[in-house]
Coordinates of N, CA and C in Angstrom, one line a residue:
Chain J
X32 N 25.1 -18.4 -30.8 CA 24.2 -17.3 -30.6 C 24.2 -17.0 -29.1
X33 N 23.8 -15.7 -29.2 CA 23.9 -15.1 -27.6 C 22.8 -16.0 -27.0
X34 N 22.9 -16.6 -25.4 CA 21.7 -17.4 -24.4 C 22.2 -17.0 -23.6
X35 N 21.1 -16.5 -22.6 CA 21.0 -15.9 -20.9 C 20.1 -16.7 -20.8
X36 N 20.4 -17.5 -19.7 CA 19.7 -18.7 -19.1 C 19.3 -18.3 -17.4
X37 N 18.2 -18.0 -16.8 CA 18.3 -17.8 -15.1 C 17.3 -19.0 -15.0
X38 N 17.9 -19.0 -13.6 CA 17.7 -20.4 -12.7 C 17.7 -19.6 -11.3
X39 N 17.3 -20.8 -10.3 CA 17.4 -20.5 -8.9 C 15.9 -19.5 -8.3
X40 N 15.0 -19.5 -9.5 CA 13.6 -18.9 -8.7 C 12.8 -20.1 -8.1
X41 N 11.8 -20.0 -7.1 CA 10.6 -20.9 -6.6 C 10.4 -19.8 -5.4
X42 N 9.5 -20.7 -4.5 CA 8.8 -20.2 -3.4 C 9.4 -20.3 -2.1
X43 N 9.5 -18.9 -1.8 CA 10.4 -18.7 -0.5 C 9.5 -17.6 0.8
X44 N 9.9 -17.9 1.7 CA 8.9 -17.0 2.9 C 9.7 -15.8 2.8
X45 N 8.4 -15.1 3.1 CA 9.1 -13.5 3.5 C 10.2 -13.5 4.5
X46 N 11.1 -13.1 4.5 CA 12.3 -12.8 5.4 C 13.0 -13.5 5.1
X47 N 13.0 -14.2 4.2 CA 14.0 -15.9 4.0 C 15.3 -14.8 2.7
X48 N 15.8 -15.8 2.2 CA 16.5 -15.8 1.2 C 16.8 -16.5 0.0
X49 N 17.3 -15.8 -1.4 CA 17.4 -16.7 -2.4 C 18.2 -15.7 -3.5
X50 N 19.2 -16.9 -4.0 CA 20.1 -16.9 -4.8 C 20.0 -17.1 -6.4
X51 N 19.7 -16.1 -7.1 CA 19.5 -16.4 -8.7 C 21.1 -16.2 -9.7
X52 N 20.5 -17.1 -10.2 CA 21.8 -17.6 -11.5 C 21.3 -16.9 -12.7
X53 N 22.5 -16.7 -13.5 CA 22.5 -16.0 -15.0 C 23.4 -17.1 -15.6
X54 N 23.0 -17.8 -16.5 CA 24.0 -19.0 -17.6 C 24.4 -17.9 -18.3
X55 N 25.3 -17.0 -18.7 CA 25.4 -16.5 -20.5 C 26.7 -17.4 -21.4
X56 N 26.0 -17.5 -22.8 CA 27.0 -18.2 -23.6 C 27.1 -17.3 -24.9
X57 N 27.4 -17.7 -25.7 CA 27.8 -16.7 -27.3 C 28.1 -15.5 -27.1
X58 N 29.1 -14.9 -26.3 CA 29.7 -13.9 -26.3 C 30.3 -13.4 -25.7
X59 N 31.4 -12.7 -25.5 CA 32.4 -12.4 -24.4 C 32.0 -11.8 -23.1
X60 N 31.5 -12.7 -22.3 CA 30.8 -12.4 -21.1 C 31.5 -11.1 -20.2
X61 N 32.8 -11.4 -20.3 CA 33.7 -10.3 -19.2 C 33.8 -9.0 -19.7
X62 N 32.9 -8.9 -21.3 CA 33.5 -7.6 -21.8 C 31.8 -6.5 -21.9
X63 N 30.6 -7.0 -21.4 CA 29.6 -6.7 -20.9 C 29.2 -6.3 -19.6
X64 N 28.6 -5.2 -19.3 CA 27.6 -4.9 -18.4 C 26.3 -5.9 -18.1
X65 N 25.9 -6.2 -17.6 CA 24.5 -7.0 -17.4 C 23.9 -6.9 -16.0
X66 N 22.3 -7.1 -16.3 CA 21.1 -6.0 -15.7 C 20.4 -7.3 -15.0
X67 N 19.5 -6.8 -13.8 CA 18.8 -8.0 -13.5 C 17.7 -7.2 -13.8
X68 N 16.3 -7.6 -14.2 CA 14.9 -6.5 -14.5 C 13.8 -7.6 -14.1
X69 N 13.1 -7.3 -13.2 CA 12.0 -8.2 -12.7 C 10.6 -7.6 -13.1
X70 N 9.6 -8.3 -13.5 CA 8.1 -7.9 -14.1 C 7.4 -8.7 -13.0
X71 N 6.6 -7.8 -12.0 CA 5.4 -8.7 -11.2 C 4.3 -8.9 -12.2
X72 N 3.6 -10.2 -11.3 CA 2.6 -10.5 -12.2 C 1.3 -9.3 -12.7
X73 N 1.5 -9.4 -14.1 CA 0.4 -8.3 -14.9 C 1.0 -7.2 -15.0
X74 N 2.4 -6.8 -14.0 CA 2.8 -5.4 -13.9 C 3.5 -5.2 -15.4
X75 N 4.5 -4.1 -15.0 CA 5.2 -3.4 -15.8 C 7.3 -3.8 -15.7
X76 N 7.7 -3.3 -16.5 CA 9.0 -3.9 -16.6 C 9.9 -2.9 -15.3
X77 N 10.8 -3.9 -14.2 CA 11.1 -2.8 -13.2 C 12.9 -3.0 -13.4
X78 N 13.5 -2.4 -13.5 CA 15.0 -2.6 -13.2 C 15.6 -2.6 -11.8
X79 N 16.1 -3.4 -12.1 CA 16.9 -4.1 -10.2 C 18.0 -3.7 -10.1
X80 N 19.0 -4.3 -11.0 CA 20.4 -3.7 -10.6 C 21.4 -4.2 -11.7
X81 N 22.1 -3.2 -12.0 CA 23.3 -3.3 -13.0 C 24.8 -3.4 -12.3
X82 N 25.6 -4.7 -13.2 CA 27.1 -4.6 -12.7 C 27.6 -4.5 -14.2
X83 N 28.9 -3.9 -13.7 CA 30.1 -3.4 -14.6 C 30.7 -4.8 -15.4
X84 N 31.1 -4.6 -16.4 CA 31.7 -5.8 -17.2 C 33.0 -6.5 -16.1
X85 N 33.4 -5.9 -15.3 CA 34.3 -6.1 -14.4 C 34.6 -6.4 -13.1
X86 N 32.8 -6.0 -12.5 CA 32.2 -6.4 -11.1 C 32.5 -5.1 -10.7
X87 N 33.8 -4.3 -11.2 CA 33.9 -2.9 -10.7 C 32.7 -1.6 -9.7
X88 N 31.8 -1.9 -10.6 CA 30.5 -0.9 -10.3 C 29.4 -1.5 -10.4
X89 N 28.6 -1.0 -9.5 CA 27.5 -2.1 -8.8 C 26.4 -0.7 -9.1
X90 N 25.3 -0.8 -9.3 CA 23.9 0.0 -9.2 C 22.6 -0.7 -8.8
X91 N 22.0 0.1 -8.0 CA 21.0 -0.8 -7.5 C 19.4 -0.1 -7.6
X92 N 18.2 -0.7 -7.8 CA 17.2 0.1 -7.4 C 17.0 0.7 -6.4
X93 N 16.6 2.2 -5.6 CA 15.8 2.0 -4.8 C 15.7 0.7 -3.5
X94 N 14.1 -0.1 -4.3 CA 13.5 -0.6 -3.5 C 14.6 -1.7 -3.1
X95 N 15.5 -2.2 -4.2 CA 16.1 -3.4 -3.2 C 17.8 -3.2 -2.8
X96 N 17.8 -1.9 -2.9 CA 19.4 -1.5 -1.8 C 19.5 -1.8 -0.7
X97 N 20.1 -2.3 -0.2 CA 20.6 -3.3 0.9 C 20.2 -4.3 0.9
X98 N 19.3 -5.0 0.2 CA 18.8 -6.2 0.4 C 19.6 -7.0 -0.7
X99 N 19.6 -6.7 -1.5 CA 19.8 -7.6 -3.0 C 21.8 -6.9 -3.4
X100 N 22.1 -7.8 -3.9 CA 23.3 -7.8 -4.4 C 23.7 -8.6 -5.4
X101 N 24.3 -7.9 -6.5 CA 24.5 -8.5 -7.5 C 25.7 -8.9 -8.1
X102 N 26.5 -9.9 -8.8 CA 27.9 -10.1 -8.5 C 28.0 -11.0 -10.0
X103 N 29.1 -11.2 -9.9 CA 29.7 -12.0 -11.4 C 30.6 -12.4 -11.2
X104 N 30.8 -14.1 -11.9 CA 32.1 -14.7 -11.9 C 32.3 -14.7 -13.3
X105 N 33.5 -14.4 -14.1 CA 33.9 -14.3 -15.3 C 34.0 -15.4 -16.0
X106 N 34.9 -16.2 -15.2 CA 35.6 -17.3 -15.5 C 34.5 -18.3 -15.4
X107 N 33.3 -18.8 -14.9 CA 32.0 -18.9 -15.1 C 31.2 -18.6 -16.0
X108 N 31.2 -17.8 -17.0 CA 30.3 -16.8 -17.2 C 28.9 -16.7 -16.6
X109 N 28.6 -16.6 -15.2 CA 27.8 -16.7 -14.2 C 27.2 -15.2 -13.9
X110 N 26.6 -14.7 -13.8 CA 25.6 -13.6 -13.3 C 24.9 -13.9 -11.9
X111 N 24.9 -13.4 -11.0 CA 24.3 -13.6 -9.7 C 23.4 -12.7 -9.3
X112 N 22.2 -13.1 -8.5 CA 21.3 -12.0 -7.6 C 21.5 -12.8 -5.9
X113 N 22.3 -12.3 -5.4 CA 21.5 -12.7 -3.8 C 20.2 -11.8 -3.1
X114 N 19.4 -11.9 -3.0 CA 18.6 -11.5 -2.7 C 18.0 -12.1 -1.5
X115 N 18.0 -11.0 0.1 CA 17.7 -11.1 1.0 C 16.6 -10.1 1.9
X116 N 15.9 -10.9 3.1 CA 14.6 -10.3 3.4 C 13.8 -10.1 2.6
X117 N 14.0 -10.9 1.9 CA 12.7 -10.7 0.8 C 11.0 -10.2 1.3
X118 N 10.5 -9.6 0.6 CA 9.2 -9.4 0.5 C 7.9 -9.7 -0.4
X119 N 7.2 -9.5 0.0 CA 5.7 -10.5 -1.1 C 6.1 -9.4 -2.2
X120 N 6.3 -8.1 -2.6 CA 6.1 -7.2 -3.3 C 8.0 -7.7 -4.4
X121 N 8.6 -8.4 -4.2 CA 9.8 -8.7 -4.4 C 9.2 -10.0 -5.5
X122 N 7.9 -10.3 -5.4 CA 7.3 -11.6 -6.2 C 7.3 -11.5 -8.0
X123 N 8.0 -11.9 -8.4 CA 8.0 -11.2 -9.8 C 8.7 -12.2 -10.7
X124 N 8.8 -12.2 -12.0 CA 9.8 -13.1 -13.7 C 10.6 -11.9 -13.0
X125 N 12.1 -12.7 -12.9 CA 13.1 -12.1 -12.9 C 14.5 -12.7 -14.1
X126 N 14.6 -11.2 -15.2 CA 15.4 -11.4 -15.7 C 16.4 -11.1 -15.7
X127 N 17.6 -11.8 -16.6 CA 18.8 -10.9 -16.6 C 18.9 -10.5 -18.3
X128 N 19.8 -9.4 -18.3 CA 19.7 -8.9 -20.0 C 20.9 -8.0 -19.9
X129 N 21.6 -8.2 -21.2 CA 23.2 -8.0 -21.8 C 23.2 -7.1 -22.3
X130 N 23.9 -5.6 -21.5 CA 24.2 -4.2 -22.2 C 24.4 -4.6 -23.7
X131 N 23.9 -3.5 -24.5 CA 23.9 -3.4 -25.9 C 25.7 -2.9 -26.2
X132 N 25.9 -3.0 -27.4 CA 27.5 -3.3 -28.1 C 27.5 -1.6 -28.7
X133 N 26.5 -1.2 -29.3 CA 26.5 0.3 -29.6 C 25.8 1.2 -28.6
X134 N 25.2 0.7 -27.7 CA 24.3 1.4 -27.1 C 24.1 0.7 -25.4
X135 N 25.2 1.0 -24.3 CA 25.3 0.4 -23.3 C 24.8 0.3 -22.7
X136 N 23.1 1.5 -23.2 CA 22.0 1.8 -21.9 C 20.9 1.0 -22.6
X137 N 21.5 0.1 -23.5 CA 20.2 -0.9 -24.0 C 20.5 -1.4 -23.5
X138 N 19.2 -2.7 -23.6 CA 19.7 -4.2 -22.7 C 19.0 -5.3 -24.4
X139 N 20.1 -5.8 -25.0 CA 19.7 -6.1 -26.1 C 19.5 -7.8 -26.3
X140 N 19.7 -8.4 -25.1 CA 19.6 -9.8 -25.2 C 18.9 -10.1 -23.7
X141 N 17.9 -10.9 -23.6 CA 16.9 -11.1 -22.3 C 17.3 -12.7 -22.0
X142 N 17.3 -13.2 -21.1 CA 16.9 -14.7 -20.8 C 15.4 -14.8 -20.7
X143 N 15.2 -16.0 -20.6 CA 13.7 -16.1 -20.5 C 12.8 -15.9 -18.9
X144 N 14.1 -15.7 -18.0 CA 13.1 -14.9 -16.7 C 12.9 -16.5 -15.7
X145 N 13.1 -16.2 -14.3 CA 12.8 -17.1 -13.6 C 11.8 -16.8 -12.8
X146 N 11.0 -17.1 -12.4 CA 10.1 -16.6 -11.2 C 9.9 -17.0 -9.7
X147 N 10.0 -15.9 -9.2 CA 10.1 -15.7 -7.8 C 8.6 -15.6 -6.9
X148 N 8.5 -16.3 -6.1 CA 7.3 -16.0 -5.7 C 7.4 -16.3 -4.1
X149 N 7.4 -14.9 -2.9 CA 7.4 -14.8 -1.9 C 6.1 -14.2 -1.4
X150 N 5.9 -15.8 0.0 CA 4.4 -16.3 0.1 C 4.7 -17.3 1.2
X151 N 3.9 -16.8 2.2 CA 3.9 -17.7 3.8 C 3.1 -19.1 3.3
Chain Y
X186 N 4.5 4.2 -9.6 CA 4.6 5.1 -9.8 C 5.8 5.3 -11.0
X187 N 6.0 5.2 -12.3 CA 7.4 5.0 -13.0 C 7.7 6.4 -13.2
X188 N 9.1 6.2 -13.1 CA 9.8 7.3 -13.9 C 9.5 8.2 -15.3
X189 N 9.1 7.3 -15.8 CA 9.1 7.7 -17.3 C 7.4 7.5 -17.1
X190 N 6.9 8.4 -18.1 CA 5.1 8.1 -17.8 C 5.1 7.8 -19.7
X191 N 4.2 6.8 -19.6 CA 3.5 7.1 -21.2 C 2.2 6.6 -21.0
X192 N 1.4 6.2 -21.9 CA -0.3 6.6 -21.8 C -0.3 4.8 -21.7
X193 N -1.1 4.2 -21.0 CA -1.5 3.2 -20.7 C -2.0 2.2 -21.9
X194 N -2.5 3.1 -22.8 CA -3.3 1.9 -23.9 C -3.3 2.7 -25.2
X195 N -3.0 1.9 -26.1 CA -2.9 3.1 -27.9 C -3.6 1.7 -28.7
X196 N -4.5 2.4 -30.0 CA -4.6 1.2 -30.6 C -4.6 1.6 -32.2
X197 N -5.1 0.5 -33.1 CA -4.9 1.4 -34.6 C -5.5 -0.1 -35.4
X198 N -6.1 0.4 -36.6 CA -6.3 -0.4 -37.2 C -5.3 -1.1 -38.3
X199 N -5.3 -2.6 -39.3 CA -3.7 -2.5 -39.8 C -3.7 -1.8 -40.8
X200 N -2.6 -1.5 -41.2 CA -1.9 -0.4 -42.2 C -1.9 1.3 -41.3
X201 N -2.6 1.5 -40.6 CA -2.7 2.6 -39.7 C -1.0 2.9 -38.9
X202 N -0.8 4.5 -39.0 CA 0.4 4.5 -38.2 C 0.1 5.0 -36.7
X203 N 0.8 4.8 -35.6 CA 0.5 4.9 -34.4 C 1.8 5.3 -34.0
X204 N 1.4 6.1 -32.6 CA 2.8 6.6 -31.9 C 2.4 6.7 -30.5
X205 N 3.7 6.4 -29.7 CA 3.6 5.9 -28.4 C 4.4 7.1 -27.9
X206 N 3.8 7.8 -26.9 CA 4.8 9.2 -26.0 C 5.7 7.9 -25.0
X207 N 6.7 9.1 -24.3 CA 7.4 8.7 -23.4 C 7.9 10.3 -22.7
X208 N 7.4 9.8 -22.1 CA 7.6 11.1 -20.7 C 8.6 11.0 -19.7
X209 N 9.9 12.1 -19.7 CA 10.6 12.2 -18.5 C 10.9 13.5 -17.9
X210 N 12.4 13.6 -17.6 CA 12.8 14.5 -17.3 C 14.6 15.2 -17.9
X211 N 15.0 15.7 -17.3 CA 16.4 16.4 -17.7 C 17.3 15.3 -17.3
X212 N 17.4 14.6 -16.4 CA 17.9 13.4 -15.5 C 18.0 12.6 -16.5
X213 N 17.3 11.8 -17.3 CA 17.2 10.8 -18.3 C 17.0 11.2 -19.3
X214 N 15.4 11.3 -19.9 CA 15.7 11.5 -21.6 C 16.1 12.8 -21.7
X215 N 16.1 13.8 -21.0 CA 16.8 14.8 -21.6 C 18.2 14.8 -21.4
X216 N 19.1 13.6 -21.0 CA 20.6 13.9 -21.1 C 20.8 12.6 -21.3
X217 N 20.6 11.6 -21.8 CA 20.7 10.3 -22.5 C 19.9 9.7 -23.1
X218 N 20.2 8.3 -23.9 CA 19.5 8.0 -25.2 C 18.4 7.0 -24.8
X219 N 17.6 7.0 -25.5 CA 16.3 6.2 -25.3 C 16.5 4.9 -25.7
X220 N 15.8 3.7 -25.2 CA 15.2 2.4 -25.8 C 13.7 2.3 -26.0
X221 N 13.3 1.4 -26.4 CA 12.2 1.0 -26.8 C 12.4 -0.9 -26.7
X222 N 11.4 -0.9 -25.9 CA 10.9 -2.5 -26.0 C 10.1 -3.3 -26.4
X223 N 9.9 -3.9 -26.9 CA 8.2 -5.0 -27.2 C 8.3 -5.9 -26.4
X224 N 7.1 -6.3 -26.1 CA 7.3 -7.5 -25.2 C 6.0 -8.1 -25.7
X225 N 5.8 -9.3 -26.4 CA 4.8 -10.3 -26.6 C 4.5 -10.7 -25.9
X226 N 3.0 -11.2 -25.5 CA 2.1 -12.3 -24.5 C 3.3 -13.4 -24.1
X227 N 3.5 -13.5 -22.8 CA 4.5 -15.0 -22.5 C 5.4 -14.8 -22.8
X228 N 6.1 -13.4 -23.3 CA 7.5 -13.7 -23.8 C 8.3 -13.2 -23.0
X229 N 9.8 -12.8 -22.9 CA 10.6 -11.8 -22.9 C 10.7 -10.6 -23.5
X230 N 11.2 -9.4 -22.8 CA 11.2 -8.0 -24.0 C 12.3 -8.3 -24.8
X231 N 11.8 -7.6 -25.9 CA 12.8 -7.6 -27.1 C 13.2 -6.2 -27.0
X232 N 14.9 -5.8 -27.5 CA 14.7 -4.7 -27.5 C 14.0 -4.0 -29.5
X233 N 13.8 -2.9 -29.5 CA 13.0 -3.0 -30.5 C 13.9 -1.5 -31.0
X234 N 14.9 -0.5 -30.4 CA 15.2 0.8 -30.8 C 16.3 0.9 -29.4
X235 N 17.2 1.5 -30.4 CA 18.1 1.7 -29.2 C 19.0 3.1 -29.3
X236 N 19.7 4.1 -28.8 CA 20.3 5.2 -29.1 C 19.0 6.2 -29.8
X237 N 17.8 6.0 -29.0 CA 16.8 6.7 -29.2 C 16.0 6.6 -30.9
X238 N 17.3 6.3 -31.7 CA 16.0 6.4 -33.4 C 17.2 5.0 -34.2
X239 N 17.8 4.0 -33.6 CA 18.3 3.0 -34.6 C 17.7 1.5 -33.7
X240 N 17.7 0.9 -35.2 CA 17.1 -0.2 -35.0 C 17.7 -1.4 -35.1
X241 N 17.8 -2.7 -34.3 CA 18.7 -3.5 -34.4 C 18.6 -4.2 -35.8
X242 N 19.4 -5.2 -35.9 CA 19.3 -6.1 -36.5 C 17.9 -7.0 -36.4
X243 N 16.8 -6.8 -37.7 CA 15.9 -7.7 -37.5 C 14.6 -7.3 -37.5
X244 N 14.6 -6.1 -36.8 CA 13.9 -4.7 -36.1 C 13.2 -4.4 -38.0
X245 N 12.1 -4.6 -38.2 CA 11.2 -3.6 -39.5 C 11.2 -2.4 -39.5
X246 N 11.5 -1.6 -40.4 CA 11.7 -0.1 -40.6 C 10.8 0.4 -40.6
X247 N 9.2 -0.4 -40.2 CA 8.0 0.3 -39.7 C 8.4 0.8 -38.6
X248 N 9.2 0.5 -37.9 CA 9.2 1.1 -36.1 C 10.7 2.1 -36.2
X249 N 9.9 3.4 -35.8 CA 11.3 4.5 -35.8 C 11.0 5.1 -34.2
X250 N 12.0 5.5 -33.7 CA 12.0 6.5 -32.6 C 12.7 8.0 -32.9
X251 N 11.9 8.6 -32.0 CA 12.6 10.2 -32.0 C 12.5 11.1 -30.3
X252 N 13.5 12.0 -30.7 CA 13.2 12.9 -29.0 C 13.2 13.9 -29.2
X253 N 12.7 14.8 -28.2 CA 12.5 16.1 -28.1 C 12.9 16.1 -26.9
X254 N 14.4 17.5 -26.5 CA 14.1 17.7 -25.2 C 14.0 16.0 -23.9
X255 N 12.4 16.9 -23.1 CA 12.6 15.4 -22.4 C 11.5 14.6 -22.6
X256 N 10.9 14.6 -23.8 CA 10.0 13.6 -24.0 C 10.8 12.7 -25.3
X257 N 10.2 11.6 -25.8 CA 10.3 10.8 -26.8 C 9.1 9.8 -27.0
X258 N 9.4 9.3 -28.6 CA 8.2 8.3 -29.1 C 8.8 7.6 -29.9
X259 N 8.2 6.4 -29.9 CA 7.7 5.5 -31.0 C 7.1 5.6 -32.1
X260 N 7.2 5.5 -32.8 CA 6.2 5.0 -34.2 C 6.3 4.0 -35.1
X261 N 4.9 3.4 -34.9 CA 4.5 1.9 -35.5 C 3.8 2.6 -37.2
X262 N 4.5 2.4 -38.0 CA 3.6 2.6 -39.6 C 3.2 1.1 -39.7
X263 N 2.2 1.4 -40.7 CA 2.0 0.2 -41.6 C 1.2 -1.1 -40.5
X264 N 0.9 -0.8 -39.5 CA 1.0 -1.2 -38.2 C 0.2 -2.8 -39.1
X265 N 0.2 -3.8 -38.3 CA 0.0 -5.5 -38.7 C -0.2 -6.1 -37.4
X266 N -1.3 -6.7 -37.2 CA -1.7 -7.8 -36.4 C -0.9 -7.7 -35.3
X267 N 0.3 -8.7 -35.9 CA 1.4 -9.3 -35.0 C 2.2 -7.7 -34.3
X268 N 2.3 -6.5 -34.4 CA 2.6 -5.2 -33.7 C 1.3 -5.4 -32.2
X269 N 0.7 -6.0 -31.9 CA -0.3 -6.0 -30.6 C 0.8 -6.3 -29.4
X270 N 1.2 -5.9 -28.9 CA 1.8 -6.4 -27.7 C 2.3 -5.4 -26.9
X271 N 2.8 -5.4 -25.8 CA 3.2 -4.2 -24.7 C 4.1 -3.8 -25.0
X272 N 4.7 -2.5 -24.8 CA 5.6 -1.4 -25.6 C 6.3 -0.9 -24.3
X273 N 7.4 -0.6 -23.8 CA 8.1 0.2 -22.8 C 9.3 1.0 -23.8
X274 N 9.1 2.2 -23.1 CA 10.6 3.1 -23.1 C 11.0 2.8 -22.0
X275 N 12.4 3.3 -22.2 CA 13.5 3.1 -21.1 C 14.8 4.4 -21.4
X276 N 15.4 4.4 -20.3 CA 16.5 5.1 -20.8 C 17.4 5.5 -19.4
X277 N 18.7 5.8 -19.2 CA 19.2 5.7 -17.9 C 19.3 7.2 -17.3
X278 N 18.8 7.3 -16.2 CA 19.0 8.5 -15.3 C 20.0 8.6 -14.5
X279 N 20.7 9.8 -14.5 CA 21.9 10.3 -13.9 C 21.5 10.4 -12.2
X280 N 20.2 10.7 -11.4 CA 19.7 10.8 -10.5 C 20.3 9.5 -9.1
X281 N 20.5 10.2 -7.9 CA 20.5 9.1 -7.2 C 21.9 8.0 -8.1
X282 N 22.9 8.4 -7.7 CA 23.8 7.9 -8.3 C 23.8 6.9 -9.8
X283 N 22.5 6.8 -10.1 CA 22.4 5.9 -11.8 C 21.8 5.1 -11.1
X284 N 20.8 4.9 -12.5 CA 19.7 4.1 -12.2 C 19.6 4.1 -13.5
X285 N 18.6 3.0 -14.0 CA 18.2 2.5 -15.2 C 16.6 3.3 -14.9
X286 N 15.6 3.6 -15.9 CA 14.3 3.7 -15.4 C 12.9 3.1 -16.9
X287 N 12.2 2.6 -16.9 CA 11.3 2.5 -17.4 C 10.0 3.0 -17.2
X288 N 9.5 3.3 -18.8 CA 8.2 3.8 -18.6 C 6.9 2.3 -18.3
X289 N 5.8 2.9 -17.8 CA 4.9 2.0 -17.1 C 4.5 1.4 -17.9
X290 N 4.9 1.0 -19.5 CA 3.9 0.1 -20.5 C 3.1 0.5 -21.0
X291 N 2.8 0.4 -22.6 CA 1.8 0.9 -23.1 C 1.2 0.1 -23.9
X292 N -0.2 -0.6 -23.9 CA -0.7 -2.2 -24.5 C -1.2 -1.5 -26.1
X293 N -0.6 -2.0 -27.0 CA -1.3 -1.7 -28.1 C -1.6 -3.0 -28.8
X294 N -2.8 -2.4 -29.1 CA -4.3 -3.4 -29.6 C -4.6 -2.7 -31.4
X295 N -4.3 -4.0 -31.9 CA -4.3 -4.0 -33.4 C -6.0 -4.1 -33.5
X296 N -7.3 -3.1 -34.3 CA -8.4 -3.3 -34.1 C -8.7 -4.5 -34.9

């Protein structure tokens, strides 16, 4: 069965840095797109940044272009966020979730979200 | 401030049908396909509709989507208890070289 697994969230100071993991298993990882989407506490669902099945093409929100970068090892089936200069408003469940098979601009599989929390 | 606007709060009593707007523009739902999400207390979103009116595997045929132009909705029939939980559209905008965008959440409350 499809599992997205993220790892690598806790408590980090503003301006600092941090590195989030994506596990995926049950499915041909290299042949998917996959999303990072982060929910602050109480908020609403926000999308961060999408890479290509290939690393090829990179998209990013807005708020975290230049900061945040998103990458993939295949041969891993690994999913990455680096995320740098963080800010308190950057505090959020951050997930990753696997382009849909008929429908690429779905995200049809979620991990369960790691949370991030930047805080002096 | 989201891209996509829908109404903050919808509710219905059970067996009652309900419908959830989703508001955009020409950028997004008017030149690509819609999602729909649930998302349970403590959970992760599911997705719930995808290619704007098909439902995955799993998905009850109480829940259909439809579009017009640049709006779209949901519809909850038959609506049951367990349908209480936060609702998002989604869909991708061509804007600003591509971007994914979601609507702000809509909490629906089973009376």
């Amino acid at each position: 069965q499809v599992q997205l697994v993220e790892s690598g969230g806790g408590v980090v100071q503003p301006g600092r840095s941090l590195r989030l993991y994506c596990a995926a298993s049950g499915f041909t990882f290299s042949s998917y797109g996959i999303h990072w989407v982060r929910q602050a506490p109480g908020k609403g669902l926000e999308w961060v940044a999408l890479i290509s099945y290939d690393g090829s093409n990179k998209y990013y929100a807005d708020s975290v272009k230049g900061r945040f970068t998103i990458s993939r090892d295949n041969s891993k089936n690994t999913l990455y966020l680096q995320m740098n200069s963080l800010r308190a408003e950057d505090t959020a469940v951050y997930y990753c979730a696997k382009e849909g098979l008929y429908d690429s601009s779905a995200l049809d599989y979620w991990g369960q979200g790691t949370l991030v929390t930047v805080s002096s | 401030q989201s891209v996509l606007t829908q109404p903050p709060s919808a509710s219905g009593t059970p067996g009652q049908r309900v419908t959830i707007s989703c508001s955009g523009s020409t950028s997004n739902i008017g030149s690509n396909t819609v999602n729909w999400y649930q998302q349970l207390p403590g959970t992760a979103p599911k997705l719930l509709i995808y290619s704007t009116n098909q439902r995955p595997s799993g998905v009850p045929d109480r829940f259909s989507g439809s579009k017009s132009g640049t709006s779209a909705s949901l519809a909850i029939s038959g609506l049951q208890s367990e349908d209480e939980a936060d609702y998002y559209c989604a869909a991708w905008d061509d804007s600003l070289n591509g971007r994914k965008v979601f609507g702000g959440g809509t909490k629906l409350t089973v009376l």
